[in-house]
PDB file of C-alpha atoms in Angstrom:
ATOM      1  CA  MET A   1     184.988 128.919  65.196  1.00 37.00           C
ATOM      2  CA  SER A   2     186.351 124.976  64.511  1.00 41.00           C
ATOM      3  CA  ALA A   3     185.480 123.659  67.556  1.00 43.00           C
ATOM      4  CA  PRO A   4     188.448 123.172  70.656  1.00 43.00           C
ATOM      5  CA  ALA A   5     191.491 119.775  69.735  1.00 48.00           C
ATOM      6  CA  PRO A   6     190.890 117.050  71.864  1.00 55.00           C
ATOM      7  CA  GLY A   7     192.862 115.749  74.342  1.00 67.00           C
ATOM      8  CA  VAL A   8     195.361 113.477  73.514  1.00 75.00           C
ATOM      9  CA  PRO A   9     194.439 109.647  74.641  1.00 77.00           C
ATOM     10  CA  LEU A  10     196.401 107.241  76.208  1.00 77.00           C
ATOM     11  CA  PRO A  11     196.298 103.607  73.861  1.00 81.00           C
ATOM     12  CA  ALA A  12     194.355 101.288  76.347  1.00 81.00           C
ATOM     13  CA  ASP A  13     197.545  98.664  76.720  1.00 88.00           C
ATOM     14  CA  LYS A  14     199.685 101.922  77.359  1.00 90.00           C
ATOM     15  CA  HIS A  15     201.257  99.933  81.195  1.00 90.00           C
ATOM     16  CA  LEU A  16     202.714  96.764  78.496  1.00 92.00           C
ATOM     17  CA  LEU A  17     204.312  99.129  76.383  1.00 93.00           C
ATOM     18  CA  PRO A  18     208.352  99.189  75.882  1.00 92.00           C
ATOM     19  CA  ALA A  19     209.546 101.989  76.969  1.00 93.00           C
ATOM     20  CA  LEU A  20     212.505 103.944  74.600  1.00 94.00           C
ATOM     21  CA  THR A  21     214.767 105.071  77.890  1.00 94.00           C
ATOM     22  CA  ASP A  22     215.424 102.885  80.841  1.00 96.00           C
ATOM     23  CA  PRO A  23     217.069 104.685  84.310  1.00 96.00           C
ATOM     24  CA  ALA A  24     219.427 102.370  84.246  1.00 96.00           C
ATOM     25  CA  GLU A  25     221.396 104.466  81.982  1.00 96.00           C
ATOM     26  CA  HIS A  26     221.138 107.367  84.039  1.00 95.00           C
ATOM     27  CA  ALA A  27     223.033 105.077  86.716  1.00 96.00           C
ATOM     28  CA  ASP A  28     225.744 103.610  84.945  1.00 95.00           C
ATOM     29  CA  TYR A  29     225.891 107.579  83.326  1.00 95.00           C
ATOM     30  CA  ILE A  30     225.386 107.951  87.484  1.00 96.00           C
ATOM     31  CA  ARG A  31     228.393 105.373  88.230  1.00 96.00           C
ATOM     32  CA  ALA A  32     230.915 105.744  86.047  1.00 95.00           C
ATOM     33  CA  HIS A  33     231.414 109.190  87.334  1.00 94.00           C
ATOM     34  CA  HIS A  34     230.278 108.407  90.692  1.00 94.00           C
ATOM     35  CA  PRO A  35     232.350 104.200  92.010  1.00 92.00           C
ATOM     36  CA  GLY A  36     230.330 105.109  94.907  1.00 92.00           C
ATOM     37  CA  ALA A  37     226.531 105.638  93.855  1.00 96.00           C
ATOM     38  CA  ASP A  38     224.824 103.053  95.459  1.00 96.00           C
ATOM     39  CA  LEU A  39     221.381 102.866  97.625  1.00 97.00           C
ATOM     40  CA  THR A  40     221.176  99.008  98.821  1.00 95.00           C
ATOM     41  CA  ALA A  41     223.035  99.180 101.265  1.00 93.00           C
ATOM     42  CA  CYS A  42     220.611 101.825 102.826  1.00 95.00           C
ATOM     43  CA  PRO A  43     216.770 100.417 104.599  1.00 97.00           C
ATOM     44  CA  GLY A  44     214.997 103.016 102.138  1.00 98.00           C
ATOM     45  CA  VAL A  45     213.998 106.424 100.787  1.00 98.00           C
ATOM     46  CA  ILE A  46     212.211 109.280 102.144  1.00 98.00           C
ATOM     47  CA  LEU A  47     211.142 112.360  99.895  1.00 98.00           C
ATOM     48  CA  LEU A  48     210.956 116.104 101.203  1.00 98.00           C
ATOM     49  CA  TYR A  49     209.014 118.152  99.682  1.00 97.00           C
ATOM     50  CA  GLN A  50     209.240 121.262 102.034  1.00 95.00           C
ATOM     51  CA  SER A  51     212.044 123.370 101.977  1.00 95.00           C
ATOM     52  CA  SER A  52     211.869 123.358 106.556  1.00 95.00           C
ATOM     53  CA  LEU A  53     211.432 119.758 106.422  1.00 96.00           C
ATOM     54  CA  ALA A  54     214.458 119.242 104.653  1.00 96.00           C
ATOM     55  CA  GLY A  55     216.491 121.805 106.428  1.00 96.00           C
ATOM     56  CA  HIS A  56     215.266 120.093 109.248  1.00 95.00           C
ATOM     57  CA  ALA A  57     216.613 117.493 108.622  1.00 96.00           C
ATOM     58  CA  ALA A  58     219.664 117.945 107.025  1.00 95.00           C
ATOM     59  CA  ARG A  59     220.704 119.556 110.263  1.00 94.00           C
ATOM     60  CA  ARG A  60     219.579 115.979 112.652  1.00 94.00           C
ATOM     61  CA  PRO A  61     222.320 114.980 114.072  1.00 94.00           C
ATOM     62  CA  GLY A  62     224.942 112.606 111.934  1.00 95.00           C
ATOM     63  CA  THR A  63     223.351 113.383 108.626  1.00 97.00           C
ATOM     64  CA  ARG A  64     225.692 114.344 105.459  1.00 97.00           C
ATOM     65  CA  PRO A  65     224.646 114.952 102.136  1.00 97.00           C
ATOM     66  CA  LEU A  66     225.659 113.162  99.128  1.00 96.00           C
ATOM     67  CA  GLU A  67     226.958 113.900  95.963  1.00 94.00           C
ATOM     68  CA  ARG A  68     224.170 114.386  93.223  1.00 92.00           C
ATOM     69  CA  TRP A  69     223.661 111.093  92.786  1.00 95.00           C
ATOM     70  CA  VAL A  70     220.441 112.139  91.445  1.00 96.00           C
ATOM     71  CA  SER A  71     218.027 116.058  90.170  1.00 92.00           C
ATOM     72  CA  ALA A  72     217.879 116.643  93.142  1.00 96.00           C
ATOM     73  CA  ASP A  73     219.408 117.016  97.113  1.00 97.00           C
ATOM     74  CA  LEU A  74     219.994 114.019  99.034  1.00 97.00           C
ATOM     75  CA  HIS A  75     221.316 113.244 102.566  1.00 98.00           C
ATOM     76  CA  ARG A  76     222.030 110.181 104.251  1.00 97.00           C
ATOM     77  CA  THR A  77     221.194 109.921 108.322  1.00 96.00           C
ATOM     78  CA  ALA A  78     222.426 107.792 110.528  1.00 94.00           C
ATOM     79  CA  GLU A  79     220.732 105.093 110.788  1.00 93.00           C
ATOM     80  CA  GLY A  80     221.892 104.833 107.591  1.00 96.00           C
ATOM     81  CA  VAL A  81     217.981 106.172 105.426  1.00 97.00           C
ATOM     82  CA  VAL A  82     218.411 108.663 103.059  1.00 98.00           C
ATOM     83  CA  LEU A  83     216.853 111.773 102.152  1.00 98.00           C
ATOM     84  CA  CYS A  84     215.908 112.807  99.082  1.00 98.00           C
ATOM     85  CA  SER A  85     214.411 116.996  99.059  1.00 98.00           C
ATOM     86  CA  GLY A  86     214.546 120.554  96.404  1.00 96.00           C
ATOM     87  CA  PHE A  87     213.589 117.976  93.056  1.00 96.00           C
ATOM     88  CA  GLY A  88     209.777 120.281  93.141  1.00 93.00           C
ATOM     89  CA  ARG A  89     206.422 119.237  93.422  1.00 93.00           C
ATOM     90  CA  GLY A  90     203.564 117.547  91.492  1.00 96.00           C
ATOM     91  CA  ALA A  91     203.909 113.662  90.501  1.00 97.00           C
ATOM     92  CA  PRO A  92     206.385 114.171  86.618  1.00 97.00           C
ATOM     93  CA  ALA A  93     208.255 115.181  89.020  1.00 97.00           C
ATOM     94  CA  ALA A  94     208.249 112.345  92.053  1.00 98.00           C
ATOM     95  CA  GLY A  95     207.924 110.306  89.439  1.00 98.00           C
ATOM     96  CA  LEU A  96     211.903 110.662  88.293  1.00 97.00           C
ATOM     97  CA  ILE A  97     213.274 111.148  90.796  1.00 98.00           C
ATOM     98  CA  VAL A  98     211.787 107.805  92.013  1.00 98.00           C
ATOM     99  CA  GLU A  99     212.339 105.784  88.175  1.00 98.00           C
ATOM    100  CA  GLN A 100     216.496 107.080  89.121  1.00 98.00           C
ATOM    101  CA  LEU A 101     216.497 106.360  92.924  1.00 98.00           C
ATOM    102  CA  ILE A 102     215.640 103.072  92.000  1.00 98.00           C
ATOM    103  CA  ALA A 103     217.380 102.314  90.089  1.00 98.00           C
ATOM    104  CA  LEU A 104     220.518 102.550  92.039  1.00 98.00           C
ATOM    105  CA  GLY A 105     219.424 100.608  94.614  1.00 98.00           C
ATOM    106  CA  ALA A 106     216.040 102.030  96.108  1.00 98.00           C
ATOM    107  CA  SER A 107     214.553  99.189  98.458  1.00 97.00           C
ATOM    108  CA  ALA A 108     212.143 101.320 100.042  1.00 98.00           C
ATOM    109  CA  VAL A 109     210.504 104.582  98.819  1.00 98.00           C
ATOM    110  CA  ILE A 110     208.593 106.728 101.553  1.00 98.00           C
ATOM    111  CA  THR A 111     207.098 110.453 100.393  1.00 98.00           C
ATOM    112  CA  ILE A 112     205.793 112.739 103.103  1.00 98.00           C
ATOM    113  CA  GLY A 113     204.267 115.986 102.861  1.00 97.00           C
ATOM    114  CA  THR A 114     201.570 118.406 103.041  1.00 97.00           C
ATOM    115  CA  ALA A 115     198.198 118.052 102.049  1.00 97.00           C
ATOM    116  CA  ALA A 116     194.826 119.932 102.117  1.00 96.00           C
ATOM    117  CA  THR A 117     191.650 118.437 103.644  1.00 96.00           C
ATOM    118  CA  LEU A 118     187.953 117.934 102.343  1.00 97.00           C
ATOM    119  CA  THR A 119     186.309 116.793 105.482  1.00 95.00           C
ATOM    120  CA  ASP A 120     185.504 119.713 108.389  1.00 93.00           C
ATOM    121  CA  ILE A 121     187.257 117.114 110.157  1.00 94.00           C
ATOM    122  CA  LEU A 122     190.210 117.703 109.901  1.00 96.00           C
ATOM    123  CA  HIS A 123     192.680 120.247 110.793  1.00 94.00           C
ATOM    124  CA  PRO A 124     196.328 121.637 110.371  1.00 94.00           C
ATOM    125  CA  GLY A 125     198.656 119.205 111.872  1.00 95.00           C
ATOM    126  CA  ASP A 126     196.544 115.934 111.642  1.00 97.00           C
ATOM    127  CA  LEU A 127     197.906 113.506 109.925  1.00 98.00           C
ATOM    128  CA  VAL A 128     197.034 111.209 107.762  1.00 98.00           C
ATOM    129  CA  ILE A 129     198.280 107.484 106.930  1.00 98.00           C
ATOM    130  CA  CYS A 130     197.093 107.534 102.667  1.00 98.00           C
ATOM    131  CA  GLN A 131     195.283 104.412 101.939  1.00 98.00           C
ATOM    132  CA  GLU A 132     194.837 104.438  98.206  1.00 98.00           C
ATOM    133  CA  ALA A 133     195.504 108.223  96.318  1.00 98.00           C
ATOM    134  CA  LEU A 134     192.850 108.767  93.398  1.00 98.00           C
ATOM    135  CA  ARG A 135     194.818 108.708  89.907  1.00 97.00           C
ATOM    136  CA  GLY A 136     194.271 113.138  89.634  1.00 96.00           C
ATOM    137  CA  GLU A 137     197.002 113.384  87.562  1.00 97.00           C
ATOM    138  CA  GLY A 138     198.316 111.744  84.890  1.00 94.00           C
ATOM    139  CA  LEU A 139     202.261 109.935  84.771  1.00 97.00           C
ATOM    140  CA  SER A 140     200.377 106.680  86.850  1.00 97.00           C
ATOM    141  CA  HIS A 141     197.831 105.695  84.312  1.00 94.00           C
ATOM    142  CA  HIS A 142     201.593 105.640  81.466  1.00 96.00           C
ATOM    143  CA  TYR A 143     202.898 103.014  84.895  1.00 97.00           C
ATOM    144  CA  LEU A 144     199.709 101.079  86.138  1.00 97.00           C
ATOM    145  CA  PRO A 145     196.409  99.666  84.170  1.00 95.00           C
ATOM    146  CA  PRO A 146     193.242 101.764  83.544  1.00 93.00           C
ATOM    147  CA  GLY A 147     191.838 102.416  87.535  1.00 94.00           C
ATOM    148  CA  ARG A 148     191.232 104.575  89.667  1.00 96.00           C
ATOM    149  CA  TYR A 149     193.598 103.893  92.370  1.00 97.00           C
ATOM    150  CA  ALA A 150     197.017 103.678  93.377  1.00 98.00           C
ATOM    151  CA  ASP A 151     197.424 101.196  96.461  1.00 98.00           C
ATOM    152  CA  PRO A 152     200.945 101.729  98.865  1.00 98.00           C
ATOM    153  CA  ASP A 153     202.919  98.643 100.301  1.00 98.00           C
ATOM    154  CA  PRO A 154     200.321  97.492 103.404  1.00 98.00           C
ATOM    155  CA  ASP A 155     203.352  96.238 105.405  1.00 97.00           C
ATOM    156  CA  LEU A 156     205.182  99.438 104.548  1.00 98.00           C
ATOM    157  CA  THR A 157     202.368 101.456 105.468  1.00 98.00           C
ATOM    158  CA  GLY A 158     201.326  99.131 108.098  1.00 97.00           C
ATOM    159  CA  ARG A 159     205.089 100.327 109.855  1.00 98.00           C
ATOM    160  CA  LEU A 160     204.496 103.381 108.932  1.00 98.00           C
ATOM    161  CA  GLU A 161     201.372 104.255 110.991  1.00 98.00           C
ATOM    162  CA  ALA A 162     202.570 101.911 114.042  1.00 97.00           C
ATOM    163  CA  ALA A 163     205.623 104.173 114.170  1.00 97.00           C
ATOM    164  CA  ALA A 164     203.582 107.229 114.198  1.00 98.00           C
ATOM    165  CA  ASN A 165     201.695 106.067 116.807  1.00 97.00           C
ATOM    166  CA  ALA A 166     204.206 104.924 118.573  1.00 97.00           C
ATOM    167  CA  LEU A 167     205.590 108.300 118.258  1.00 97.00           C
ATOM    168  CA  GLY A 168     202.283 109.664 119.946  1.00 95.00           C
ATOM    169  CA  ALA A 169     200.863 110.727 117.034  1.00 94.00           C
ATOM    170  CA  ALA A 170     196.748 110.108 116.776  1.00 90.00           C
ATOM    171  CA  VAL A 171     196.671 109.416 112.685  1.00 96.00           C
ATOM    172  CA  HIS A 172     194.126 109.158 110.356  1.00 97.00           C
ATOM    173  CA  ARG A 173     193.988 106.201 107.615  1.00 96.00           C
ATOM    174  CA  GLY A 174     192.324 107.632 104.521  1.00 96.00           C
ATOM    175  CA  ARG A 175     192.454 107.802 100.499  1.00 98.00           C
ATOM    176  CA  ALA A 176     193.458 110.610  98.759  1.00 98.00           C
ATOM    177  CA  TRP A 177     193.090 112.498  95.568  1.00 98.00           C
ATOM    178  CA  THR A 178     195.931 113.314  93.544  1.00 98.00           C
ATOM    179  CA  THR A 179     195.551 116.278  90.869  1.00 97.00           C
ATOM    180  CA  ASP A 180     198.037 118.019  89.048  1.00 95.00           C
ATOM    181  CA  ALA A 181     196.485 120.720  89.152  1.00 94.00           C
ATOM    182  CA  LEU A 182     197.206 123.083  91.749  1.00 93.00           C
ATOM    183  CA  TYR A 183     195.206 126.361  90.798  1.00 94.00           C
ATOM    184  CA  ARG A 184     192.656 124.458  89.503  1.00 95.00           C
ATOM    185  CA  GLU A 185     190.858 121.677  92.471  1.00 94.00           C
ATOM    186  CA  SER A 186     187.318 122.380  92.021  1.00 95.00           C
ATOM    187  CA  ALA A 187     183.910 122.669  94.495  1.00 94.00           C
ATOM    188  CA  ALA A 188     182.193 119.720  92.216  1.00 96.00           C
ATOM    189  CA  GLU A 189     185.274 118.012  93.023  1.00 96.00           C
ATOM    190  CA  VAL A 190     186.188 118.229  96.301  1.00 96.00           C
ATOM    191  CA  GLN A 191     182.261 116.952  96.746  1.00 95.00           C
ATOM    192  CA  GLN A 192     182.851 114.032  94.797  1.00 96.00           C
ATOM    193  CA  TYR A 193     185.778 113.065  95.809  1.00 96.00           C
ATOM    194  CA  ALA A 194     184.569 113.336  99.047  1.00 96.00           C
ATOM    195  CA  ALA A 195     181.942 111.441  98.560  1.00 95.00           C
ATOM    196  CA  GLU A 196     184.226 108.152  97.542  1.00 94.00           C
ATOM    197  CA  GLU A 197     186.325 109.026 101.721  1.00 95.00           C
ATOM    198  CA  ALA A 198     189.083 110.729 100.171  1.00 97.00           C
ATOM    199  CA  VAL A 199     189.906 113.014 102.847  1.00 98.00           C
ATOM    200  CA  VAL A 200     193.065 114.923 101.228  1.00 98.00           C
ATOM    201  CA  ALA A 201     194.388 116.628  97.928  1.00 98.00           C
ATOM    202  CA  ASP A 202     197.916 116.070  97.764  1.00 98.00           C
ATOM    203  CA  MET A 203     200.313 115.815  94.499  1.00 98.00           C
ATOM    204  CA  GLU A 204     203.147 112.921  94.942  1.00 98.00           C
ATOM    205  CA  ALA A 205     200.938 110.165  96.034  1.00 98.00           C
ATOM    206  CA  ALA A 206     199.597 108.662  93.472  1.00 98.00           C
ATOM    207  CA  GLY A 207     202.072 108.694  90.706  1.00 98.00           C
ATOM    208  CA  VAL A 208     204.620 107.605  93.135  1.00 98.00           C
ATOM    209  CA  LEU A 209     202.182 105.292  94.454  1.00 98.00           C
ATOM    210  CA  ALA A 210     201.938 104.293  90.914  1.00 98.00           C
ATOM    211  CA  VAL A 211     206.151 104.241  90.133  1.00 98.00           C
ATOM    212  CA  THR A 212     206.862 102.017  92.649  1.00 98.00           C
ATOM    213  CA  ARG A 213     203.926  99.136  91.987  1.00 98.00           C
ATOM    214  CA  TYR A 214     205.633  98.955  88.320  1.00 98.00           C
ATOM    215  CA  ARG A 215     209.088  98.641  89.817  1.00 98.00           C
ATOM    216  CA  LYS A 216     208.386  96.336  92.119  1.00 98.00           C
ATOM    217  CA  VAL A 217     209.401  98.334  95.061  1.00 98.00           C
ATOM    218  CA  PRO A 218     206.759  99.517  98.182  1.00 98.00           C
ATOM    219  CA  ALA A 219     205.950 102.768  98.655  1.00 98.00           C
ATOM    220  CA  ALA A 220     203.404 104.012 101.549  1.00 98.00           C
ATOM    221  CA  ALA A 221     202.381 108.118 101.260  1.00 98.00           C
ATOM    222  CA  ALA A 222     201.907 109.955 104.542  1.00 98.00           C
ATOM    223  CA  PHE A 223     200.472 113.024 104.950  1.00 98.00           C
ATOM    224  CA  ALA A 224     200.621 116.513 107.632  1.00 97.00           C
ATOM    225  CA  VAL A 225     197.372 118.728 106.986  1.00 97.00           C
ATOM    226  CA  ALA A 226     197.859 122.510 105.669  1.00 95.00           C
ATOM    227  CA  ASP A 227     194.483 123.890 104.840  1.00 93.00           C
ATOM    228  CA  SER A 228     191.524 123.051 104.062  1.00 95.00           C
ATOM    229  CA  LEU A 229     190.007 122.991 100.817  1.00 95.00           C
ATOM    230  CA  VAL A 230     186.206 122.729 102.141  1.00 93.00           C
ATOM    231  CA  ARG A 231     186.857 125.424 103.923  1.00 87.00           C
ATOM    232  CA  ARG A 232     189.199 128.432 102.025  1.00 82.00           C
ATOM    233  CA  ALA A 233     190.320 131.163 104.824  1.00 72.00           C
ATOM    234  CA  PRO A 234     193.478 133.302 103.522  1.00 67.00           C
ATOM    235  CA  ARG A 235     197.479 131.192 103.986  1.00 69.00           C
ATOM    236  CA  THR A 236     198.941 130.563 107.433  1.00 74.00           C
ATOM    237  CA  ASN A 237     202.164 128.574 108.676  1.00 78.00           C
ATOM    238  CA  ALA A 238     200.250 126.875 111.287  1.00 86.00           C
ATOM    239  CA  PRO A 239     203.505 125.530 112.970  1.00 92.00           C
ATOM    240  CA  GLN A 240     200.657 122.803 113.841  1.00 94.00           C
ATOM    241  CA  THR A 241     201.768 121.162 110.292  1.00 95.00           C
ATOM    242  CA  GLY A 242     206.212 121.727 110.466  1.00 96.00           C
ATOM    243  CA  ASP A 243     204.668 119.862 113.598  1.00 96.00           C
ATOM    244  CA  GLY A 244     203.240 116.892 111.801  1.00 97.00           C
ATOM    245  CA  LEU A 245     205.887 116.681 109.148  1.00 97.00           C
ATOM    246  CA  ARG A 246     208.919 115.891 111.526  1.00 97.00           C
ATOM    247  CA  LEU A 247     206.710 113.054 113.309  1.00 98.00           C
ATOM    248  CA  LEU A 248     206.428 111.083 110.488  1.00 98.00           C
ATOM    249  CA  LEU A 249     209.855 112.097 109.287  1.00 98.00           C
ATOM    250  CA  ARG A 250     211.066 110.502 111.975  1.00 97.00           C
ATOM    251  CA  ALA A 251     208.120 107.738 111.557  1.00 98.00           C
ATOM    252  CA  ALA A 252     209.323 107.104 107.952  1.00 98.00           C
ATOM    253  CA  ALA A 253     212.761 106.649 109.110  1.00 97.00           C
ATOM    254  CA  LEU A 254     211.330 104.221 111.989  1.00 97.00           C
ATOM    255  CA  ALA A 255     209.318 101.971 110.104  1.00 98.00           C
ATOM    256  CA  LEU A 256     212.373 101.804 107.028  1.00 98.00           C
ATOM    257  CA  THR A 257     214.276 101.052 109.700  1.00 96.00           C
ATOM    258  CA  ASP A 258     212.166  98.593 110.883  1.00 92.00           C
ATOM    259  CA  ARG A 259     211.511  96.563 108.381  1.00 88.00           C
ATOM    260  CA  CYS A 260     215.131  95.785 107.916  1.00 82.00           C
ATOM    261  CA  GLU A 261     217.282  93.239 109.468  1.00 56.00           C
ATOM    262  CA  PRO A 262     220.103  93.824 111.764  1.00 54.00           C
ATOM    263  CA  ALA A 263     222.370  92.914 108.544  1.00 42.00           C
ATOM    264  CA  GLU A 264     221.208  95.284 105.911  1.00 42.00           C
ATOM    265  CA  ARG A 265     221.477  98.168 108.366  1.00 42.00           C
ATOM    266  CA  GLN A 266     224.728  97.648 108.504  1.00 40.00           C
ATOM    267  CA  GLY A 267     226.189  97.303 105.104  1.00 44.00           C
ATOM    268  CA  PRO A 268     228.461  99.504 103.690  1.00 41.00           C
ATOM    269  CA  HIS A 269     227.651 103.351 103.953  1.00 38.00           C
ATOM    270  CA  PRO A 270     228.997 104.719 100.124  1.00 35.00           C
ATOM    271  CA  GLY A 271     229.596 108.559  99.106  1.00 37.00           C
TER     272      GLY A 271
END
């Protein structure tokens, strides 16, 4: 019997190699059909993964839909922040969308979603601000030099944490383990990464932080705990998780608008 074929290794300098495709091509195509497709005037974009949170956000007073400028649903809030949802889960899906958003002028990105805890000290509904993301997915290695972590922007992360605290939340700051394989998480990995002070597992943070770092756009990530990889239990929809996501949405909007000068916030709102 022949040996299994090895995985395809990436060149060590993959992040330095020029790409054959450019997200600017997508932006040019979209603007040819939608001249108002421009995100430069908005304070930033919030990525949403849970359909319940996206529906809640879309119903908020003053929020209105935008045209489909990217492969996702877009809404603009009364404050000018753009919400992006409906594009699927995982780092590859999020990374593709972030590339398209940045090409259209997005100047900052915050990704918020659910996560599983790797520790007994966190429970459903607890909030975690990402300090670093362990690069257990495959996307980040196409954008960053070989390494173990992807880092969020410290200023935007600080603003996000301060906004959550101002809303009355008791937030934790810690490492996340980002993985592509939701149904292949193992006890050995949980033990190893918890020993490295990772407190939650998610599917997008490292990828989003890698793309935004490569494109020189500030980004932050935060999570509401939904379940546990330490003590597995039948799935439930804990109301605390939804409450936590909605609070993070408000905090993310505050953090993005807070970092903008008043003149920038008052810019035109196309779409």
